[in-house]
N, CA, C and O atoms as a printed pandas DataFrame, in Angstrom:
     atom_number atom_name residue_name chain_id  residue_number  x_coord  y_coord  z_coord
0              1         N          UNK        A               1   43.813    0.756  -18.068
1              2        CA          UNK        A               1   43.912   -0.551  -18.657
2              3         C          UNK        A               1   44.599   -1.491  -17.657
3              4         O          UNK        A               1   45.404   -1.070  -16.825
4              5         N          UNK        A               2   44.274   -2.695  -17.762
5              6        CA          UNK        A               2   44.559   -3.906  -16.550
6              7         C          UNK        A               2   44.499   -5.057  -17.417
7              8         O          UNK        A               2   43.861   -5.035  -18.469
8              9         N          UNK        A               3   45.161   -6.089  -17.000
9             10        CA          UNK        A               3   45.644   -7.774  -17.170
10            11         C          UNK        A               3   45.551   -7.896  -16.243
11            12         O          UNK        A               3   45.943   -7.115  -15.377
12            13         N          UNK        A               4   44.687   -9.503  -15.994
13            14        CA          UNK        A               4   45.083  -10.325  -15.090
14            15         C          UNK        A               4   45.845  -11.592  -16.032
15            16         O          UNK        A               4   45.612  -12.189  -17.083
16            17         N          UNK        A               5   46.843  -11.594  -15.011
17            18        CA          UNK        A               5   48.480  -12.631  -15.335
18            19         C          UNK        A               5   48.155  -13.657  -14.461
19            20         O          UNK        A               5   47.803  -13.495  -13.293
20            21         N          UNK        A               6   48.308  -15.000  -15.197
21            22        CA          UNK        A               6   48.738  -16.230  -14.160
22            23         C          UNK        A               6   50.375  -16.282  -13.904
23            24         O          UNK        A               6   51.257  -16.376  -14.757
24            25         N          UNK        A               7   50.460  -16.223  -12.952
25            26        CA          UNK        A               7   52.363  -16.362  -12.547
26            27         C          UNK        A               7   52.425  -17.153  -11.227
27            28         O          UNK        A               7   52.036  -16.952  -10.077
28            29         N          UNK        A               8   53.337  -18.528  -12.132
29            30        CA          UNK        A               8   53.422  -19.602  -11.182
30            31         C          UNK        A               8   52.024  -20.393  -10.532
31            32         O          UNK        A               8   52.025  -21.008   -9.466
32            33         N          UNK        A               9   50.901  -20.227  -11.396
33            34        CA          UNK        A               9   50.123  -20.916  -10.644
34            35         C          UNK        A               9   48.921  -19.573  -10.134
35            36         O          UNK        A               9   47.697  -19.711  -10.130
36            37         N          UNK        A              10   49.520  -18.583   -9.821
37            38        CA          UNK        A              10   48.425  -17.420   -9.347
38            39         C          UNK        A              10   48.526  -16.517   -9.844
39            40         O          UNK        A              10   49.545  -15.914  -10.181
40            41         N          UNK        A              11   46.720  -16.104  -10.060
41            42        CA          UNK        A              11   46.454  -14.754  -10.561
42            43         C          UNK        A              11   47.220  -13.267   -9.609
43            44         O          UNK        A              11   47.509  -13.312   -8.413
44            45         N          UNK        A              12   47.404  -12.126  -10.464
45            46        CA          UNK        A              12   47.532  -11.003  -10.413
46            47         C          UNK        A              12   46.914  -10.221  -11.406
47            48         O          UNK        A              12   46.934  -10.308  -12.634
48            49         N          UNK        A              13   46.183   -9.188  -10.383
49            50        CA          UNK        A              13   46.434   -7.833  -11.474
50            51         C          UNK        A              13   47.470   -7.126  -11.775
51            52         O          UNK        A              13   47.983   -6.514  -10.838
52            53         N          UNK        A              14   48.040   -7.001  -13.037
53            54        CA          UNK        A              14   48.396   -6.069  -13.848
54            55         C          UNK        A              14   48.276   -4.602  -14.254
55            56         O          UNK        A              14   47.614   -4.620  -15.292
56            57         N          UNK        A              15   48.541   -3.529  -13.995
57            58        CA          UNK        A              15   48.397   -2.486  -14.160
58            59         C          UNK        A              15   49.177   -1.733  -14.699
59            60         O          UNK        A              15   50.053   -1.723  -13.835
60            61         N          UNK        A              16   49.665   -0.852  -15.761
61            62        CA          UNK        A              16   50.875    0.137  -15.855
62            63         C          UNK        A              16   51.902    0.464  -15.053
63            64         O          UNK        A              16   51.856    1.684  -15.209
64            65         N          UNK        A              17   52.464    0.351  -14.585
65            66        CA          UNK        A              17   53.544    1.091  -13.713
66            67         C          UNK        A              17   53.146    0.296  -12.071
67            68         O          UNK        A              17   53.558    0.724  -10.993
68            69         N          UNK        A              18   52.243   -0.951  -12.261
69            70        CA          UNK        A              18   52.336   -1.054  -10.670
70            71         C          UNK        A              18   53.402   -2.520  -10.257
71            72         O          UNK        A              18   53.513   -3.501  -10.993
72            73         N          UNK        A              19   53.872   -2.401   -9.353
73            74        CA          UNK        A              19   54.757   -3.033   -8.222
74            75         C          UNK        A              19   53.803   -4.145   -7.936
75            76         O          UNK        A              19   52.880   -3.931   -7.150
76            77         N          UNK        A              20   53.991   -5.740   -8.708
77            78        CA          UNK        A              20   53.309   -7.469   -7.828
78            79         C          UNK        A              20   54.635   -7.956   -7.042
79            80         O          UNK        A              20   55.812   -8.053   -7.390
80            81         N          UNK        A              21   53.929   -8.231   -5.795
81            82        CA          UNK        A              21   55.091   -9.104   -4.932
82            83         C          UNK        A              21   54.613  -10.895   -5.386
83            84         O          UNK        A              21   53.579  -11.463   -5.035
84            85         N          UNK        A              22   55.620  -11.415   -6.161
85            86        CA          UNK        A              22   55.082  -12.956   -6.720
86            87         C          UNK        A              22   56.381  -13.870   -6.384
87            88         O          UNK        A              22   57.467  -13.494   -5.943
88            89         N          UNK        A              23   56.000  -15.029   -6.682
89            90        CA          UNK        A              23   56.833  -15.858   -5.878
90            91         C          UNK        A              23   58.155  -16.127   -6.728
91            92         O          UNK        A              23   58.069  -16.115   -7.956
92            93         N          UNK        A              24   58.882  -16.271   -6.354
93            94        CA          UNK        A              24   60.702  -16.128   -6.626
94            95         C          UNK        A              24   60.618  -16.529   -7.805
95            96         O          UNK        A              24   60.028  -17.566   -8.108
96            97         N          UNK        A              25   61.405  -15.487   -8.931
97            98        CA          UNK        A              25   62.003  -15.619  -10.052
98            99         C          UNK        A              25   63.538  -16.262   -9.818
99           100         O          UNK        A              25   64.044  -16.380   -8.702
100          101         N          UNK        A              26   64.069  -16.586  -10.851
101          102        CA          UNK        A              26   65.589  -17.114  -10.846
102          103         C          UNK        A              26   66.352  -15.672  -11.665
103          104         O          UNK        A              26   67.476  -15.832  -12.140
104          105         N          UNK        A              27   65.853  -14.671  -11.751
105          106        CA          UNK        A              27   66.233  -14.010  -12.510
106          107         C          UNK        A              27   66.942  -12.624  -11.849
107          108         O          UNK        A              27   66.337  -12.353  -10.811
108          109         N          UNK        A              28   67.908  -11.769  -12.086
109          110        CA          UNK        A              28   68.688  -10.807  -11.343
110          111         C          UNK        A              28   67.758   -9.551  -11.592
111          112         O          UNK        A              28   67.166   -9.435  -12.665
112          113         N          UNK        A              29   67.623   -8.485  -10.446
113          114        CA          UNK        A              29   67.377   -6.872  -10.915
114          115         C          UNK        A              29   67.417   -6.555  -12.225
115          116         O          UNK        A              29   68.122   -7.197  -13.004
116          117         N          UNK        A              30   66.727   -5.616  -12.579
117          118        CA          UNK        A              30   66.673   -4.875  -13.583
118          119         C          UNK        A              30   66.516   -6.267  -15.256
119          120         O          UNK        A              30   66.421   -5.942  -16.439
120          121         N          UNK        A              31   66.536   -7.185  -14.891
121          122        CA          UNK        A              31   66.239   -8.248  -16.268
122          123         C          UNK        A              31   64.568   -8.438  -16.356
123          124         O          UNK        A              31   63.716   -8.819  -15.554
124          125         N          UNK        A              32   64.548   -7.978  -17.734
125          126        CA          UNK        A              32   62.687   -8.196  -18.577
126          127         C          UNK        A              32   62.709   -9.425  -18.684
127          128         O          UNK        A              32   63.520  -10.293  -19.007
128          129         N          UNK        A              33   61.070   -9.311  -18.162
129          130        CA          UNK        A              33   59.982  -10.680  -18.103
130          131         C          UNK        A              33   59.006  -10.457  -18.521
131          132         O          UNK        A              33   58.092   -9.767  -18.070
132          133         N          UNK        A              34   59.146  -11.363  -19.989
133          134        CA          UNK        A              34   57.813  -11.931  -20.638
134          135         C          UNK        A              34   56.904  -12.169  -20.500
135          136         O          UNK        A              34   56.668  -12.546  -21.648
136          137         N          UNK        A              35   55.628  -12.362  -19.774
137          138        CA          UNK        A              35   54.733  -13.176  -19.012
138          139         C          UNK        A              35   53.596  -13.011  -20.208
139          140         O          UNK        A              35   53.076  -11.907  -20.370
140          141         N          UNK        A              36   53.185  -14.253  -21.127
141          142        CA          UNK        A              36   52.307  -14.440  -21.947
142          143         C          UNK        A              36   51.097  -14.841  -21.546
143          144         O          UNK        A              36   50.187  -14.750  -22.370
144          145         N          UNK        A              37   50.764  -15.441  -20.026
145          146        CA          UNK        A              37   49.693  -16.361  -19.689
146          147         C          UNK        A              37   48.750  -15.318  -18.959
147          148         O          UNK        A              37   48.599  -15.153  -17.749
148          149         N          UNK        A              38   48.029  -14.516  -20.250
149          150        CA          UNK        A              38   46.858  -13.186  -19.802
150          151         C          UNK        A              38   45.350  -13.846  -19.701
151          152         O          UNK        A              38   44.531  -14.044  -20.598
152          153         N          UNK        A              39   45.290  -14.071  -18.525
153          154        CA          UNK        A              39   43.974  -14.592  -18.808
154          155         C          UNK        A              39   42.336  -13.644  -19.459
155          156         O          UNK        A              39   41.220  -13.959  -19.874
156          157         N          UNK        A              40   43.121  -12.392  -19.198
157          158        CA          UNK        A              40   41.773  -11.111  -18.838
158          159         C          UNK        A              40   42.619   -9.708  -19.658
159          160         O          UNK        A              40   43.763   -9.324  -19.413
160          161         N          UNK        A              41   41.617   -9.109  -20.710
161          162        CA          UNK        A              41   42.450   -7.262  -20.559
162          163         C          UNK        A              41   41.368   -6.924  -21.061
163          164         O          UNK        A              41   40.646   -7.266  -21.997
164          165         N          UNK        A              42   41.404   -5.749  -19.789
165          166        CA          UNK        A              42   40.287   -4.606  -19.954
166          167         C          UNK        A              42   40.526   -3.245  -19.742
167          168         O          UNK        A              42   41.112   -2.816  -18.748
168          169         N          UNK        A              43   40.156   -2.660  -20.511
169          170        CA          UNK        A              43   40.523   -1.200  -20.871
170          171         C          UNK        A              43   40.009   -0.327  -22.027
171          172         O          UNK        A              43   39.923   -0.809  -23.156
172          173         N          UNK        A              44   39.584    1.256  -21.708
173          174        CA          UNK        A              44   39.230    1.671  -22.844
174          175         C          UNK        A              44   37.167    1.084  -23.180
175          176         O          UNK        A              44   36.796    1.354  -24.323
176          177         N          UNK        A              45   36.150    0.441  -22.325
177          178        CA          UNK        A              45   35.604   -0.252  -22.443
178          179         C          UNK        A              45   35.315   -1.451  -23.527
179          180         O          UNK        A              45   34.263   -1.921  -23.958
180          181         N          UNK        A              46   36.875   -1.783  -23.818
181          182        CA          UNK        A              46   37.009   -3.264  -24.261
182          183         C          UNK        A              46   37.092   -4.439  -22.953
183          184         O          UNK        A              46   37.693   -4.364  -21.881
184          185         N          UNK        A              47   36.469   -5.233  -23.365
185          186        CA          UNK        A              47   37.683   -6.561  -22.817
186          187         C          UNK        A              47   37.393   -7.850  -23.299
187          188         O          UNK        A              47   36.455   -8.526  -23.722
188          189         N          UNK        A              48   38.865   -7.916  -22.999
189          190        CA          UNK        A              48   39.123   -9.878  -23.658
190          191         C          UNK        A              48   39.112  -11.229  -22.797
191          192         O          UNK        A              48   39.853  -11.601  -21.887
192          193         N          UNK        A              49   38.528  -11.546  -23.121
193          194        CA          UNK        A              49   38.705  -12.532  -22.276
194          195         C          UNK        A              49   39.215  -14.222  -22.873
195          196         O          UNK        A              49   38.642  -14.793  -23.802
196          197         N          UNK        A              50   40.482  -14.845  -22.040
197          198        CA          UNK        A              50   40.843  -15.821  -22.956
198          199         C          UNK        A              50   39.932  -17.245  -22.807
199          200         O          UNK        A              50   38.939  -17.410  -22.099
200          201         N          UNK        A              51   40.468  -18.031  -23.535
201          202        CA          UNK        A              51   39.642  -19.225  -23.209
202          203         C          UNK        A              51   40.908  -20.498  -22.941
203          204         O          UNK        A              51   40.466  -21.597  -23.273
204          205         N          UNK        A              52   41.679  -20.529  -22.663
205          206        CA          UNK        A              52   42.391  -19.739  -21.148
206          207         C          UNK        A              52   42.729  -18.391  -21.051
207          208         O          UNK        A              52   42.294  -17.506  -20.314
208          209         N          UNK        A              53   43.776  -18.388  -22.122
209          210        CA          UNK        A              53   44.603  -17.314  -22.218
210          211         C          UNK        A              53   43.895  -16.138  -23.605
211          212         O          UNK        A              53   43.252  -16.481  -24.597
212          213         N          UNK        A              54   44.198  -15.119  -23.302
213          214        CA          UNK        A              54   44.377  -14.467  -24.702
214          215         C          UNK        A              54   45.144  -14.312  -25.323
215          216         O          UNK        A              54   46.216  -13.883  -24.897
216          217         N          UNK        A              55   44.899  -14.648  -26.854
217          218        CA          UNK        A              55   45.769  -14.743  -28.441
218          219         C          UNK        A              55   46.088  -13.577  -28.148
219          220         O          UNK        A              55   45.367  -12.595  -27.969
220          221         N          UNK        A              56   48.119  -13.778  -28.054
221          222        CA          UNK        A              56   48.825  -12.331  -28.630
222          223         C          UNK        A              56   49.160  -11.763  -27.573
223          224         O          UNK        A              56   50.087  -11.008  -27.865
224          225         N          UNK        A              57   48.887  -11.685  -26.308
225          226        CA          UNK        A              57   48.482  -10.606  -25.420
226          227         C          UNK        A              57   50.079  -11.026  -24.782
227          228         O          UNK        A              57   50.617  -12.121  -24.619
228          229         N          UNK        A              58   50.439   -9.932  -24.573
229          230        CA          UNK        A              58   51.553  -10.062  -23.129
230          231         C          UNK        A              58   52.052   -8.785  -22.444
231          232         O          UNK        A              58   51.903   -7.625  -22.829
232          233         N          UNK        A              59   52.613   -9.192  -21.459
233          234        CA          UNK        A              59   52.524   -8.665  -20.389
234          235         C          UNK        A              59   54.245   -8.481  -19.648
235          236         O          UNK        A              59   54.795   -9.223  -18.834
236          237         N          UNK        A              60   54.715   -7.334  -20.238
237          238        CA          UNK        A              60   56.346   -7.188  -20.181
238          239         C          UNK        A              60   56.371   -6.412  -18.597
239          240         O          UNK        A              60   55.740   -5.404  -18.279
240          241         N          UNK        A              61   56.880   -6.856  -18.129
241          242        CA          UNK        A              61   57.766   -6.303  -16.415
242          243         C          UNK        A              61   59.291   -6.099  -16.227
243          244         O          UNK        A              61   60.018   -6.530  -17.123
244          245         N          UNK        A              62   59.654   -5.702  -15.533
245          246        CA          UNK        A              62   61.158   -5.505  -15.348
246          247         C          UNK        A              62   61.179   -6.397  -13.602
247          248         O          UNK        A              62   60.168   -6.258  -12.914
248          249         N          UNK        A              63   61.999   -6.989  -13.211
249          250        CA          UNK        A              63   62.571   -7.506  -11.906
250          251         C          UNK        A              63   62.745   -5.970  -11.647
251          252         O          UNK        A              63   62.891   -5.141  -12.545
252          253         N          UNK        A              64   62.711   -5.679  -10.216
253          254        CA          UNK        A              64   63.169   -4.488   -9.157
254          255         C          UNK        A              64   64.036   -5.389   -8.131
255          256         O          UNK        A              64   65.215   -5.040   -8.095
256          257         N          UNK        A              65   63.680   -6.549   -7.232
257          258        CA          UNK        A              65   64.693   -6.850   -6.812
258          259         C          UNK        A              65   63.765   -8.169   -6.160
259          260         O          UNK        A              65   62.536   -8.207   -6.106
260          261         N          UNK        A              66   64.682   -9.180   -5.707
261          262        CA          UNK        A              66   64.353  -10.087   -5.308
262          263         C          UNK        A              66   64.577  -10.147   -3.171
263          264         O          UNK        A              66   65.496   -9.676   -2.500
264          265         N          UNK        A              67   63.674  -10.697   -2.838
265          266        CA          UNK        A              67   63.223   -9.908   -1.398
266          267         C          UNK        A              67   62.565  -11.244   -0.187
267          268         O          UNK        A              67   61.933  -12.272   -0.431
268          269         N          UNK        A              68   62.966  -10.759    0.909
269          270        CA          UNK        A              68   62.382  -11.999    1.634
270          271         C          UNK        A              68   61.365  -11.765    2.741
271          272         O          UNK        A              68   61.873  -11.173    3.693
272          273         N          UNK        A              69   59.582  -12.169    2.951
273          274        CA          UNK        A              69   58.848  -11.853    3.514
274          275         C          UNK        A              69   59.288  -11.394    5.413
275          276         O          UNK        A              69   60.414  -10.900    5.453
276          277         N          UNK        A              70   58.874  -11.450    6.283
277          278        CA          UNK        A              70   58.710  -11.631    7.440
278          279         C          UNK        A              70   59.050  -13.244    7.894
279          280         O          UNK        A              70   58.788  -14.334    7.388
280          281         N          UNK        A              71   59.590  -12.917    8.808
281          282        CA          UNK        A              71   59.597  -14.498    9.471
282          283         C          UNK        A              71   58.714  -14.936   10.094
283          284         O          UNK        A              71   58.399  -14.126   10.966
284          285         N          UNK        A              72   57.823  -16.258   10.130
285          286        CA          UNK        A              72   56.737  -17.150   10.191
286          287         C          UNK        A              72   57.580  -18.246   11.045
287          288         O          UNK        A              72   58.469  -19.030   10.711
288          289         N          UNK        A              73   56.637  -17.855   12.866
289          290        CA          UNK        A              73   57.180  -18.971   13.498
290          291         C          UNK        A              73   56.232  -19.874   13.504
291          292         O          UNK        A              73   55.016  -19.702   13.582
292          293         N          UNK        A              74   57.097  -21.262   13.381
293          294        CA          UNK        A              74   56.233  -22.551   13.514
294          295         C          UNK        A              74   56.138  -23.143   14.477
295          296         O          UNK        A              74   57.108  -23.891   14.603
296          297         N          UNK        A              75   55.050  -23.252   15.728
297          298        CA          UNK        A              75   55.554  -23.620   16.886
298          299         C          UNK        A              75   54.596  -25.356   16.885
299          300         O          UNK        A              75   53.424  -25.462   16.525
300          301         N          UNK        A              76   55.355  -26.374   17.312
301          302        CA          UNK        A              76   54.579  -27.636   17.665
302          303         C          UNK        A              76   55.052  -27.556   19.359
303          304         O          UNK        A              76   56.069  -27.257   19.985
304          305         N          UNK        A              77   53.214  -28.163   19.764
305          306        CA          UNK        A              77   53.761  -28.004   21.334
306          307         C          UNK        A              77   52.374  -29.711   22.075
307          308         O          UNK        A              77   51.156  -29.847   21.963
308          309         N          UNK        A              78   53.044  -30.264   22.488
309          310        CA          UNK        A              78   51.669  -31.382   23.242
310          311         C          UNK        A              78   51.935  -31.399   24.673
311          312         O          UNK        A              78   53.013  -31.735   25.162
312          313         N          UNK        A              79   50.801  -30.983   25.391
313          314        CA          UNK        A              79   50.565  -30.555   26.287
314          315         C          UNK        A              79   51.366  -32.184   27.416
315          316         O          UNK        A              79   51.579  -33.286   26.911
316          317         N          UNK        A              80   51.548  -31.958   28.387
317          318        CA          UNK        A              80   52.187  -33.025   29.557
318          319         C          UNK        A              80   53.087  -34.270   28.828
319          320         O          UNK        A              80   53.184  -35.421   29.252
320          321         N          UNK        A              81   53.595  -33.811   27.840
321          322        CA          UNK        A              81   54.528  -34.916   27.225
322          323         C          UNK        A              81   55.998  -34.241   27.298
323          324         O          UNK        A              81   57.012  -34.923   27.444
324          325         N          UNK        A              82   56.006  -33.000   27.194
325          326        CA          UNK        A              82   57.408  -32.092   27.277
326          327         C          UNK        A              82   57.910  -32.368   25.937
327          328         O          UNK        A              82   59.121  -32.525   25.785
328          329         N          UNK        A              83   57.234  -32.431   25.105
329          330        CA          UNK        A              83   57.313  -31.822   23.322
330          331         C          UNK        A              83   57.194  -30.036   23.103
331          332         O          UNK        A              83   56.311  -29.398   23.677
332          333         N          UNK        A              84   58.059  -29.484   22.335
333          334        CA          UNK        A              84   58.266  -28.144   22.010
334          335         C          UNK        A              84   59.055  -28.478   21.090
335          336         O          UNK        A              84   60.009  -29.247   21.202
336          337         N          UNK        A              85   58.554  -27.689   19.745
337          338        CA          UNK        A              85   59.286  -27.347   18.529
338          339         C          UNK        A              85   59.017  -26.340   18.229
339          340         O          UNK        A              85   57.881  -25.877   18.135
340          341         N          UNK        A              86   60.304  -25.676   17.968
341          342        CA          UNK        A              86   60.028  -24.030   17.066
342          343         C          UNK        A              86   60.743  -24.106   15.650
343          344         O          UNK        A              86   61.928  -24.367   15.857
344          345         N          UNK        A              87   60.519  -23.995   14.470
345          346        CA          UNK        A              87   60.935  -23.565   13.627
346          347         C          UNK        A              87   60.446  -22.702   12.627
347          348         O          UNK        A              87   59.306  -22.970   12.246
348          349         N          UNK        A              88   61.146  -21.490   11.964
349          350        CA          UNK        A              88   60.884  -20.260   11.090
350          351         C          UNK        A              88   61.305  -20.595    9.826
351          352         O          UNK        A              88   62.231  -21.290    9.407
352          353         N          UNK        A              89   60.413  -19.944    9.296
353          354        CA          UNK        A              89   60.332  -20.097    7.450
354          355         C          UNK        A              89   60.623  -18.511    7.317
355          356         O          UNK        A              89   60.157  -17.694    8.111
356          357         N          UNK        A              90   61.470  -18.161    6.191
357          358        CA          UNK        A              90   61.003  -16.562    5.445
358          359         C          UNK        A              90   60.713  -17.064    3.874
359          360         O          UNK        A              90   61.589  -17.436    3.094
360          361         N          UNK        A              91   59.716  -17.011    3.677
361          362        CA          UNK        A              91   59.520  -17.066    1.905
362          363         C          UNK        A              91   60.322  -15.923    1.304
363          364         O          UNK        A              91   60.507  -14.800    1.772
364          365         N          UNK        A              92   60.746  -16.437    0.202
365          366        CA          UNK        A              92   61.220  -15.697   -0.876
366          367         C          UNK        A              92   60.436  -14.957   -2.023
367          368         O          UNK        A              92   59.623  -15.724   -2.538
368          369         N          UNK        A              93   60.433  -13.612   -2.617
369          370        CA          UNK        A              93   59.306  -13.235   -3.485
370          371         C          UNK        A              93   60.612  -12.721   -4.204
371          372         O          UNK        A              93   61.797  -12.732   -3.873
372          373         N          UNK        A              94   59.843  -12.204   -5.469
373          374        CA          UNK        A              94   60.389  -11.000   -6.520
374          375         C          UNK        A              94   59.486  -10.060   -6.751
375          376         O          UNK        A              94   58.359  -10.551   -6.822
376          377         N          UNK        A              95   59.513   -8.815   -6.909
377          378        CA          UNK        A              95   59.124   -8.044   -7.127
378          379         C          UNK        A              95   59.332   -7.217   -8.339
379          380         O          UNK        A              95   60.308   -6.595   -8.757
380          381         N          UNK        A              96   58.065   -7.403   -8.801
381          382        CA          UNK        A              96   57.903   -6.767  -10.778
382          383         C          UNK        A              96   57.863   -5.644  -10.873
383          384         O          UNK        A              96   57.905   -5.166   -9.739
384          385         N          UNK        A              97   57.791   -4.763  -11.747
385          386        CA          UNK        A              97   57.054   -3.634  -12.150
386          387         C          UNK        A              97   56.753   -3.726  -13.503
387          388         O          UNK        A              97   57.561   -3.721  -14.432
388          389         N          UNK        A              98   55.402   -3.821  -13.564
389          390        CA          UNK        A              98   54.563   -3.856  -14.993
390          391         C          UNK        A              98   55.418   -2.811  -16.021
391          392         O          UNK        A              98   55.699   -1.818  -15.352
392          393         N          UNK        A              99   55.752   -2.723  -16.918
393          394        CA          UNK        A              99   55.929   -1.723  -18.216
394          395         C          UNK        A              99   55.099   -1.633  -18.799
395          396         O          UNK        A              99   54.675   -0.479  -18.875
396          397         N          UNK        A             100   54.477   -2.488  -19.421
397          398        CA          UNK        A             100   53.578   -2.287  -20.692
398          399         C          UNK        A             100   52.931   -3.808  -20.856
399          400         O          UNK        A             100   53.600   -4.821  -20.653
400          401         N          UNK        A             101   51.487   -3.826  -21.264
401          402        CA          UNK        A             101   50.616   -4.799  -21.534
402          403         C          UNK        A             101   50.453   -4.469  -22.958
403          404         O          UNK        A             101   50.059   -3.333  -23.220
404          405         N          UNK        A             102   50.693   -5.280  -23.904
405          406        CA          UNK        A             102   50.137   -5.660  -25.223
406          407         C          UNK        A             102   49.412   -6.669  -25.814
407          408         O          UNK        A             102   49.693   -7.778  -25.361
408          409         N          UNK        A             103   48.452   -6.652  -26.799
409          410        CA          UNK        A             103   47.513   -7.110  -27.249
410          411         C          UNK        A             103   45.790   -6.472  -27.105
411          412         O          UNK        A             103   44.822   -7.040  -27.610
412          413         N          UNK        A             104   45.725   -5.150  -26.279
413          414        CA          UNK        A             104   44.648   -4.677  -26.075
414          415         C          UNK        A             104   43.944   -4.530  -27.495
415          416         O          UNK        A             104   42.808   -4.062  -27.576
């Protein structure tokens, strides 16, 4: 059985017990998250599909920990002017672990 979840704007699949890297919660380790906005559940050869969302359906996770990608250099450079800029971004994610999908 699988959900696809809108979170923040983007889809994920949903699965039992699997690990989404999604973009920063405000929320600490180990605190449950609600996530009601199911667009899709299929399983069992049912499925629902919402018109956005599906009636009822949600989609409980636990936080594992909040985490920061790789660093992303930004380089600006124009050739015979003696312009050079470097600057690095690390995005911030959280990382879920599905518990349980309801409304199947």
């Amino acid at each position: 059985m699988y959900a696809l979840v809108e979170i923040k704007g983007k889809q994920y699949k949903a699965e039992k017990g699997a690990v989404l890297l999604v973009d920063k919660f405000d929320n600490q380790a180990g605190d449950k998250v609600e996530l009601d906005s199911v667009l899709l559940i299929s399983g069992e050869g049912d499925t629902k599909i919402g018109a956005p969302y599906v009636d009822g359906a949600k989609v409980t996770a636990v936080v594992k920990s909040n985490v920061k990608d790789k660093k992303v250099v930004v380089f600006k450079f124009k050739k015979r002017k003696g312009y050079q800029r470097t600057q690095g971004h690390r995005q911030n994610y959280t990382l879920l672990r599905v518990e349980e999908i309801l409304g199947a």
